[in-house]
mmCIF file with all atom_site columns, C-alpha atoms in Angstrom:
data_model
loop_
_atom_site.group_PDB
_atom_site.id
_atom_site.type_symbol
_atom_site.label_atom_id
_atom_site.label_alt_id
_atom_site.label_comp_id
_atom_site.label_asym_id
_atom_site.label_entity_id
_atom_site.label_seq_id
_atom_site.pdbx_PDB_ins_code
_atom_site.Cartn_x
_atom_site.Cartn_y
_atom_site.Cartn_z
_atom_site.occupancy
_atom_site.B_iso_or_equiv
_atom_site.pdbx_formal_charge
_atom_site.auth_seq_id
_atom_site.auth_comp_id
_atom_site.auth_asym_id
_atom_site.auth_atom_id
_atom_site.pdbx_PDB_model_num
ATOM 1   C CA . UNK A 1 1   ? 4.298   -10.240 -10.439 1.00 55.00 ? 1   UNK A CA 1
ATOM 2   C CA . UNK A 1 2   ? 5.759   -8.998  -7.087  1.00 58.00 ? 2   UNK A CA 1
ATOM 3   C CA . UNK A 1 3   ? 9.466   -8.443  -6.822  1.00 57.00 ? 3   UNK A CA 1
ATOM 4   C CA . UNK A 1 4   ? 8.895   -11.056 -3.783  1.00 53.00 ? 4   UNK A CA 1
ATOM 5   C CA . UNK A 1 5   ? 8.203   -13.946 -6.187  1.00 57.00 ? 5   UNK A CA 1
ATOM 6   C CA . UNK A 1 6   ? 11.707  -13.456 -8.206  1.00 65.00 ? 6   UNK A CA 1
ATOM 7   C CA . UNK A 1 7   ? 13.992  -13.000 -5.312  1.00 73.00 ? 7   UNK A CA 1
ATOM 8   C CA . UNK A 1 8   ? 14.697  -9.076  -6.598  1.00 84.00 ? 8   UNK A CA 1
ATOM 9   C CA . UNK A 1 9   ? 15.633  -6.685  -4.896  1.00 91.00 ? 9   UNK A CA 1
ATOM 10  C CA . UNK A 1 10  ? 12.620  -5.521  -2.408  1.00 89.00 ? 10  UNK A CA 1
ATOM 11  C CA . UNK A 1 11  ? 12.807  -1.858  -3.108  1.00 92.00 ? 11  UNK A CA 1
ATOM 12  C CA . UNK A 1 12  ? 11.412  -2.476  -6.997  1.00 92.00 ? 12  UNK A CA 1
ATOM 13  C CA . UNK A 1 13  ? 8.073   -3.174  -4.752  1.00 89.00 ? 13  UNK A CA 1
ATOM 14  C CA . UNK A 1 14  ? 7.898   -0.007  -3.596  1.00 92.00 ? 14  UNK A CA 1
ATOM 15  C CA . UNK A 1 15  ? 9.357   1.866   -6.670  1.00 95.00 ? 15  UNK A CA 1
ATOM 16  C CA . UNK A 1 16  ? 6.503   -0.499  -8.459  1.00 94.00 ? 16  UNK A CA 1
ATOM 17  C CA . UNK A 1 17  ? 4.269   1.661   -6.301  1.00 94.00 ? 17  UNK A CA 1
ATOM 18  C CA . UNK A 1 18  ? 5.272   5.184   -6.614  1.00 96.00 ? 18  UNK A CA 1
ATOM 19  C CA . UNK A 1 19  ? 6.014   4.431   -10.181 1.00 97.00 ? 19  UNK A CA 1
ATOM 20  C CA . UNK A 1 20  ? 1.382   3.966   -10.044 1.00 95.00 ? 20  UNK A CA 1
ATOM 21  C CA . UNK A 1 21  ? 0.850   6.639   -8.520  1.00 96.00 ? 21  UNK A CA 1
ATOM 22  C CA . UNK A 1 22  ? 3.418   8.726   -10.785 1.00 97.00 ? 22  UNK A CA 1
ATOM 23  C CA . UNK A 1 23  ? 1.515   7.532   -13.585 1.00 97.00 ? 23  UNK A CA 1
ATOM 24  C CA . UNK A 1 24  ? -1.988  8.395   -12.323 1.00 96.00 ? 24  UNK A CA 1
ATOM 25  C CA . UNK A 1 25  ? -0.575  12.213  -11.090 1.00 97.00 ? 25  UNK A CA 1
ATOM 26  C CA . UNK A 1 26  ? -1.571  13.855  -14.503 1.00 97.00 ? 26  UNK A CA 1
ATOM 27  C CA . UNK A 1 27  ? -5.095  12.065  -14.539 1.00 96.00 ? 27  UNK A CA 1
ATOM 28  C CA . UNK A 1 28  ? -6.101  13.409  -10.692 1.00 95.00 ? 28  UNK A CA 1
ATOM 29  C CA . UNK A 1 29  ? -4.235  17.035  -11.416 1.00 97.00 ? 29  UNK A CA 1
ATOM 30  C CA . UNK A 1 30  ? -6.869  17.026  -14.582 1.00 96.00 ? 30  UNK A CA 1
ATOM 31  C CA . UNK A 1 31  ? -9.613  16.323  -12.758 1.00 94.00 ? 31  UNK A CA 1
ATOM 32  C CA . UNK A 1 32  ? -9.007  18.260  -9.366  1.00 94.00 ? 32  UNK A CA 1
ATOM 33  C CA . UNK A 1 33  ? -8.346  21.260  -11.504 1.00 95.00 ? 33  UNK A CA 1
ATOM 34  C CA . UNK A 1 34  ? -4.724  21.484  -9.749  1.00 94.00 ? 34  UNK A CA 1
ATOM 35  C CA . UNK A 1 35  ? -1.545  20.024  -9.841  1.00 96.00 ? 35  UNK A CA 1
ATOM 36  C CA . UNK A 1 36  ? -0.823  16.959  -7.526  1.00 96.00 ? 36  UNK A CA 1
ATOM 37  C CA . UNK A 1 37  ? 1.829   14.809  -7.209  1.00 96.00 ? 37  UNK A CA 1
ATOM 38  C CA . UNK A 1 38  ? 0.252   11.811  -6.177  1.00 95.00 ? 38  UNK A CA 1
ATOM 39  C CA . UNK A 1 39  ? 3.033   10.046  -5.460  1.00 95.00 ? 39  UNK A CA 1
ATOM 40  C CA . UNK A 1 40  ? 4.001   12.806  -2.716  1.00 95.00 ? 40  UNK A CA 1
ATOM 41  C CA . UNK A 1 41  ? 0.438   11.680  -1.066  1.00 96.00 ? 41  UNK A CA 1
ATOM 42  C CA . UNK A 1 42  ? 1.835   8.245   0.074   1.00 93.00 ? 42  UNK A CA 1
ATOM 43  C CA . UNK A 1 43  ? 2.283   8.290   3.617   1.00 90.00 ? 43  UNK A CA 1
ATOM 44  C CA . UNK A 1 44  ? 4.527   5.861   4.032   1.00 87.00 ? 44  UNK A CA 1
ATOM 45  C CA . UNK A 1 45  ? 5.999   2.676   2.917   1.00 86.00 ? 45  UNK A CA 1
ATOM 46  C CA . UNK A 1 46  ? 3.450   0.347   0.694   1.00 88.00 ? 46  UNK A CA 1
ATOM 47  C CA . UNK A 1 47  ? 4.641   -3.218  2.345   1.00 87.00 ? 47  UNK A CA 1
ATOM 48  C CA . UNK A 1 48  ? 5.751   -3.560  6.194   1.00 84.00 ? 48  UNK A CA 1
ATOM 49  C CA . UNK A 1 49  ? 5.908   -6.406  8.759   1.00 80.00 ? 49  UNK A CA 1
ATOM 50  C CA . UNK A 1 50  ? 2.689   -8.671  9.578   1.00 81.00 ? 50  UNK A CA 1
ATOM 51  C CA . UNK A 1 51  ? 1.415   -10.262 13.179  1.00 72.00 ? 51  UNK A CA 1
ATOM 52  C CA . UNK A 1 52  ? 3.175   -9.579  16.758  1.00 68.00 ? 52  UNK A CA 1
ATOM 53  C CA . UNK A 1 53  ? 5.924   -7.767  14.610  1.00 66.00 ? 53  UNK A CA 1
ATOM 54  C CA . UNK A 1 54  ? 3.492   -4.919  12.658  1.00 63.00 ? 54  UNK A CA 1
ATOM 55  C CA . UNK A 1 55  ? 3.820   -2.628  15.414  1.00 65.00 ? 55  UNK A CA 1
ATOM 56  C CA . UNK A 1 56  ? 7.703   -2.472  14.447  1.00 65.00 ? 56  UNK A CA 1
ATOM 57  C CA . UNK A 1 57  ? 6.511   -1.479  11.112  1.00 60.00 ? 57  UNK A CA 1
ATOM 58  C CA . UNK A 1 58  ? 9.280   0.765   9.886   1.00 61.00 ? 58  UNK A CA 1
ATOM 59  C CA . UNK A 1 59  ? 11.771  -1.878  11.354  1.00 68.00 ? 59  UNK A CA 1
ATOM 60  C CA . UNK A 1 60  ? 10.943  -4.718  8.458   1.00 72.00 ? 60  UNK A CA 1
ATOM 61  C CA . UNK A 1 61  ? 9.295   -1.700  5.999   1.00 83.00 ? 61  UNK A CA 1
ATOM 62  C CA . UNK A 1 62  ? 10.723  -2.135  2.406   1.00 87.00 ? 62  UNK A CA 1
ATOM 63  C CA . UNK A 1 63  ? 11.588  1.085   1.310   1.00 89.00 ? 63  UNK A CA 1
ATOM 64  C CA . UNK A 1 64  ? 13.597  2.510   -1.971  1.00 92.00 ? 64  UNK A CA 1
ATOM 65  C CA . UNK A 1 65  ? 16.935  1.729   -0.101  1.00 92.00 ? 65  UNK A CA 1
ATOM 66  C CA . UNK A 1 66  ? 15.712  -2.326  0.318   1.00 90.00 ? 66  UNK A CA 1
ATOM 67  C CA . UNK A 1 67  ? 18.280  -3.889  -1.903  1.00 92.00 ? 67  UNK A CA 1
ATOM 68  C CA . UNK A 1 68  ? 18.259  -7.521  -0.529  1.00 90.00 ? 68  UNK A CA 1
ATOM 69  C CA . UNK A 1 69  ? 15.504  -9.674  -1.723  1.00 87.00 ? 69  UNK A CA 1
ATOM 70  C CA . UNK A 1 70  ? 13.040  -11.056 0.753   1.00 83.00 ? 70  UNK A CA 1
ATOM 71  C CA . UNK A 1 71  ? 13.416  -13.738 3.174   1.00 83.00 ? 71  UNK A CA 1
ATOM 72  C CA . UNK A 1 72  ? 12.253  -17.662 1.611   1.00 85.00 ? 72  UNK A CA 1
ATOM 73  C CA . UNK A 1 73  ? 9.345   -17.726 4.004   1.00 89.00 ? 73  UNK A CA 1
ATOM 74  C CA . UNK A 1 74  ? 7.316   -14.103 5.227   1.00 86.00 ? 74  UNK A CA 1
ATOM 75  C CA . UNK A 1 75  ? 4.743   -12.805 5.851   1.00 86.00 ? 75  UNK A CA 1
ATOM 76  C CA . UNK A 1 76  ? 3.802   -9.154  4.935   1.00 86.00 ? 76  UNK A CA 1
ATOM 77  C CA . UNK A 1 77  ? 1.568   -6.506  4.790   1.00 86.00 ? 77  UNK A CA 1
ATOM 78  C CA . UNK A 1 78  ? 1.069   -5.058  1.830   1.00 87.00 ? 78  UNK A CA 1
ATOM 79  C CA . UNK A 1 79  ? -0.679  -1.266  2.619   1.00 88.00 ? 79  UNK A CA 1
ATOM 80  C CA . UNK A 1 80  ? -1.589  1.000   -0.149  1.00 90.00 ? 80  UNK A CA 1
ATOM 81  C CA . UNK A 1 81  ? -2.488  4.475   1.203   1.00 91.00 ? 81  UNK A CA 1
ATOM 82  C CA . UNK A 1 82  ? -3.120  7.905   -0.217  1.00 93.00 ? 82  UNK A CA 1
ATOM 83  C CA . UNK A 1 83  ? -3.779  10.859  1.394   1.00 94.00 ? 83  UNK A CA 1
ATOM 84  C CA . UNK A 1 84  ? -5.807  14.287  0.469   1.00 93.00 ? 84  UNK A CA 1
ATOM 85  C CA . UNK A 1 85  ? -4.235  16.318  2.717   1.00 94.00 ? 85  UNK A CA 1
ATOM 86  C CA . UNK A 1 86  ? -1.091  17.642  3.295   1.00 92.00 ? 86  UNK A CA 1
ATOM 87  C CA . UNK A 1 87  ? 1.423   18.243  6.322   1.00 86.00 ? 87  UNK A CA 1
ATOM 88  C CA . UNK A 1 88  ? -1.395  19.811  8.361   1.00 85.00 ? 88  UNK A CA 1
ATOM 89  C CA . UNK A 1 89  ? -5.397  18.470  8.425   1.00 76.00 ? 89  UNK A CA 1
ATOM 90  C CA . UNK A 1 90  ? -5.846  22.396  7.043   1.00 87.00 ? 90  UNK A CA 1
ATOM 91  C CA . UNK A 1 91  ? -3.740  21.477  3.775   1.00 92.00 ? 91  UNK A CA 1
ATOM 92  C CA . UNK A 1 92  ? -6.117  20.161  1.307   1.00 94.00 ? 92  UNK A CA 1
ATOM 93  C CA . UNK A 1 93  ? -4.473  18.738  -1.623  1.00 94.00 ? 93  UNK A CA 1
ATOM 94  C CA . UNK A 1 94  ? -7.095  16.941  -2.926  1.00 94.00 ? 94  UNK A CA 1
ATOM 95  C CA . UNK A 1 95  ? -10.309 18.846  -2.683  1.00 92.00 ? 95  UNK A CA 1
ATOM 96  C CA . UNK A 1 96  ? -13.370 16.012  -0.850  1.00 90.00 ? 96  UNK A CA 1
ATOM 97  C CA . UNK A 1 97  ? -10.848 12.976  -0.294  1.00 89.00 ? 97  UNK A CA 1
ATOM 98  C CA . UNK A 1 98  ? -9.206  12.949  3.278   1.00 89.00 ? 98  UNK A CA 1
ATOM 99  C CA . UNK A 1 99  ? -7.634  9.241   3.397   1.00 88.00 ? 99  UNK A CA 1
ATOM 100 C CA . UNK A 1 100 ? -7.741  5.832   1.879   1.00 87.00 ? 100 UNK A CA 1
ATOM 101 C CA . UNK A 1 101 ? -6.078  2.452   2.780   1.00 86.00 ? 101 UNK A CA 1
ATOM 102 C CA . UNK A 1 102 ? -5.820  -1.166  1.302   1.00 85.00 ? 102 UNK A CA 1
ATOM 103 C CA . UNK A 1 103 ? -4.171  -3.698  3.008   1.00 86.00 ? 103 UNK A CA 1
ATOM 104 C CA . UNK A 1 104 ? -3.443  -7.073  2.157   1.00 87.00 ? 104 UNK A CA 1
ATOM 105 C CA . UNK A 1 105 ? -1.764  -9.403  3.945   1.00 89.00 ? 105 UNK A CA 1
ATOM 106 C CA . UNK A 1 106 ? 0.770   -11.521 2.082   1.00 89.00 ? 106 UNK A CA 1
ATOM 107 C CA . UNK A 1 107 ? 2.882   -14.790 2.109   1.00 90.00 ? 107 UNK A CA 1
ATOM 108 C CA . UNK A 1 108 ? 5.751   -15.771 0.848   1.00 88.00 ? 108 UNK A CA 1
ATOM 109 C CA . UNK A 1 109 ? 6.976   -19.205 0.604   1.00 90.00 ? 109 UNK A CA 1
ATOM 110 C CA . UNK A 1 110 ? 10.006  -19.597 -1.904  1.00 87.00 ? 110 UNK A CA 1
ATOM 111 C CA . UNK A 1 111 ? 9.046   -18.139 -4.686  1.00 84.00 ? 111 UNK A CA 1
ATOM 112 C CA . UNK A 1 112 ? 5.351   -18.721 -4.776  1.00 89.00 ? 112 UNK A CA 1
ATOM 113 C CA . UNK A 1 113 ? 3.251   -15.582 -2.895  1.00 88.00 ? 113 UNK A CA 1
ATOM 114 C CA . UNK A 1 114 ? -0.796  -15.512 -1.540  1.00 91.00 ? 114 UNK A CA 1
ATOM 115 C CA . UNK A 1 115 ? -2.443  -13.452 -0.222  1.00 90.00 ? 115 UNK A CA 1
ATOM 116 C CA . UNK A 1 116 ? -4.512  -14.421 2.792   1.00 90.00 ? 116 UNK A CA 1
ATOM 117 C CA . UNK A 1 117 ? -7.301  -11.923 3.195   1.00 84.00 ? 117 UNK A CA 1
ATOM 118 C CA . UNK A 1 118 ? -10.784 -13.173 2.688   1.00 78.00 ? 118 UNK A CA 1
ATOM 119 C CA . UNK A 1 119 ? -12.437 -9.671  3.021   1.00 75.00 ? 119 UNK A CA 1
ATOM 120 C CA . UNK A 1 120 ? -13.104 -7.766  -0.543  1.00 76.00 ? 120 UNK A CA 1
ATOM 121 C CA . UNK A 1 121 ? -10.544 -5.115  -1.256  1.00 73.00 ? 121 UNK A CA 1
ATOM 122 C CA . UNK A 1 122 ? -13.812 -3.230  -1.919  1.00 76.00 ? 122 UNK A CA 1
ATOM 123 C CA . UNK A 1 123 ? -16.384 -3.040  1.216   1.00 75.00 ? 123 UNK A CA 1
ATOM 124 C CA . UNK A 1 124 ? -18.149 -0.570  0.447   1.00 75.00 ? 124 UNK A CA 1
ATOM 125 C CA . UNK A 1 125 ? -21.189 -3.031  0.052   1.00 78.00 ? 125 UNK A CA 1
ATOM 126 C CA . UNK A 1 126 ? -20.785 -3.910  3.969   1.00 72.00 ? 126 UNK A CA 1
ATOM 127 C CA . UNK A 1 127 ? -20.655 -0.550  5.737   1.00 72.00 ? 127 UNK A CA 1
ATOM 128 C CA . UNK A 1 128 ? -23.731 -0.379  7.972   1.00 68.00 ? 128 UNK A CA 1
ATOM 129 C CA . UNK A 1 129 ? -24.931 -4.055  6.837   1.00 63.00 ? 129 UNK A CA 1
ATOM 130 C CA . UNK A 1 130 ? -24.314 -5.299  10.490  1.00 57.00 ? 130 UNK A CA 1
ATOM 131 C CA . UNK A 1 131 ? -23.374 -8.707  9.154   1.00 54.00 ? 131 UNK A CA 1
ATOM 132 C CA . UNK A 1 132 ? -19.827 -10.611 9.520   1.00 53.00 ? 132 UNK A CA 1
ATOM 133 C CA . UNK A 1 133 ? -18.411 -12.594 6.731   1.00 51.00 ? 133 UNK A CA 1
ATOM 134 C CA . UNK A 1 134 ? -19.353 -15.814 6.488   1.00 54.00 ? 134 UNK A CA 1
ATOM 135 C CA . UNK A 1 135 ? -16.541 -18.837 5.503   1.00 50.00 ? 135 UNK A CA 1
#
């Protein structure tokens, strides 16, 4: 359950989120053969602004220091991303894995949240199909 849906403070969403990749540091340093602090691979905040407003994304970002709940009635992106690489494209970190995103657009009305996307978090199955998704 999302901090969004129990009027918490918005930072435990992105705490929720380092906290994950934390916890999954010890299983990629194990099989990378070095140690990585996953957590130091997000890019940037996990959950930002949505429509006309995303390019202001660091303007409505929740970060650690979000201590007010969310508004009754939002809508956000939620945008998972993990990096191989380090400060400079020459810095791998994680040996064959440049970048990765997931994002997920969310709403919030009250206390109840959906998520709107209708595309698979996984698309793997689509690249090069040449097809668009069908209602």
């Amino acid at each position: 359950m999302l901090a969004e849906e129990r009027s918490l403070p918005a930072k435990l969403q992105e705490q929720a989120l380092v906290d994950f990749f934390t916890s999954h540091s010890a299983e990629v340093s194990r099989r990378t053969g070095r140690t990585i602090d996953l957590a130091r691979q997000k890019p940037y905040t996990g959950t930002h602004n949505a429509g006309y407003t995303e390019c202001q994304e660091f303007y409505g970002a929740i970060t650690l220091e979000s201590d007010e709940p969310l508004g009754h009635q939002i809508v956000t992106m939620l945008d998972v991303a993990l990096r191989g690489v380090g400060d400079r494209w020459n810095d791998v970190v994680i040996p064959g894995f440049d970048f990765v995103v997931v994002e997920n657009t969310l709403g919030k009305f009250g206390r109840r949240v959906e998520c709107f996307n209708q595309v698979p978090i996984n698309v793997q199955h689509l690249v090069g199909m040449g097809c668009w998704l069908k209602d």
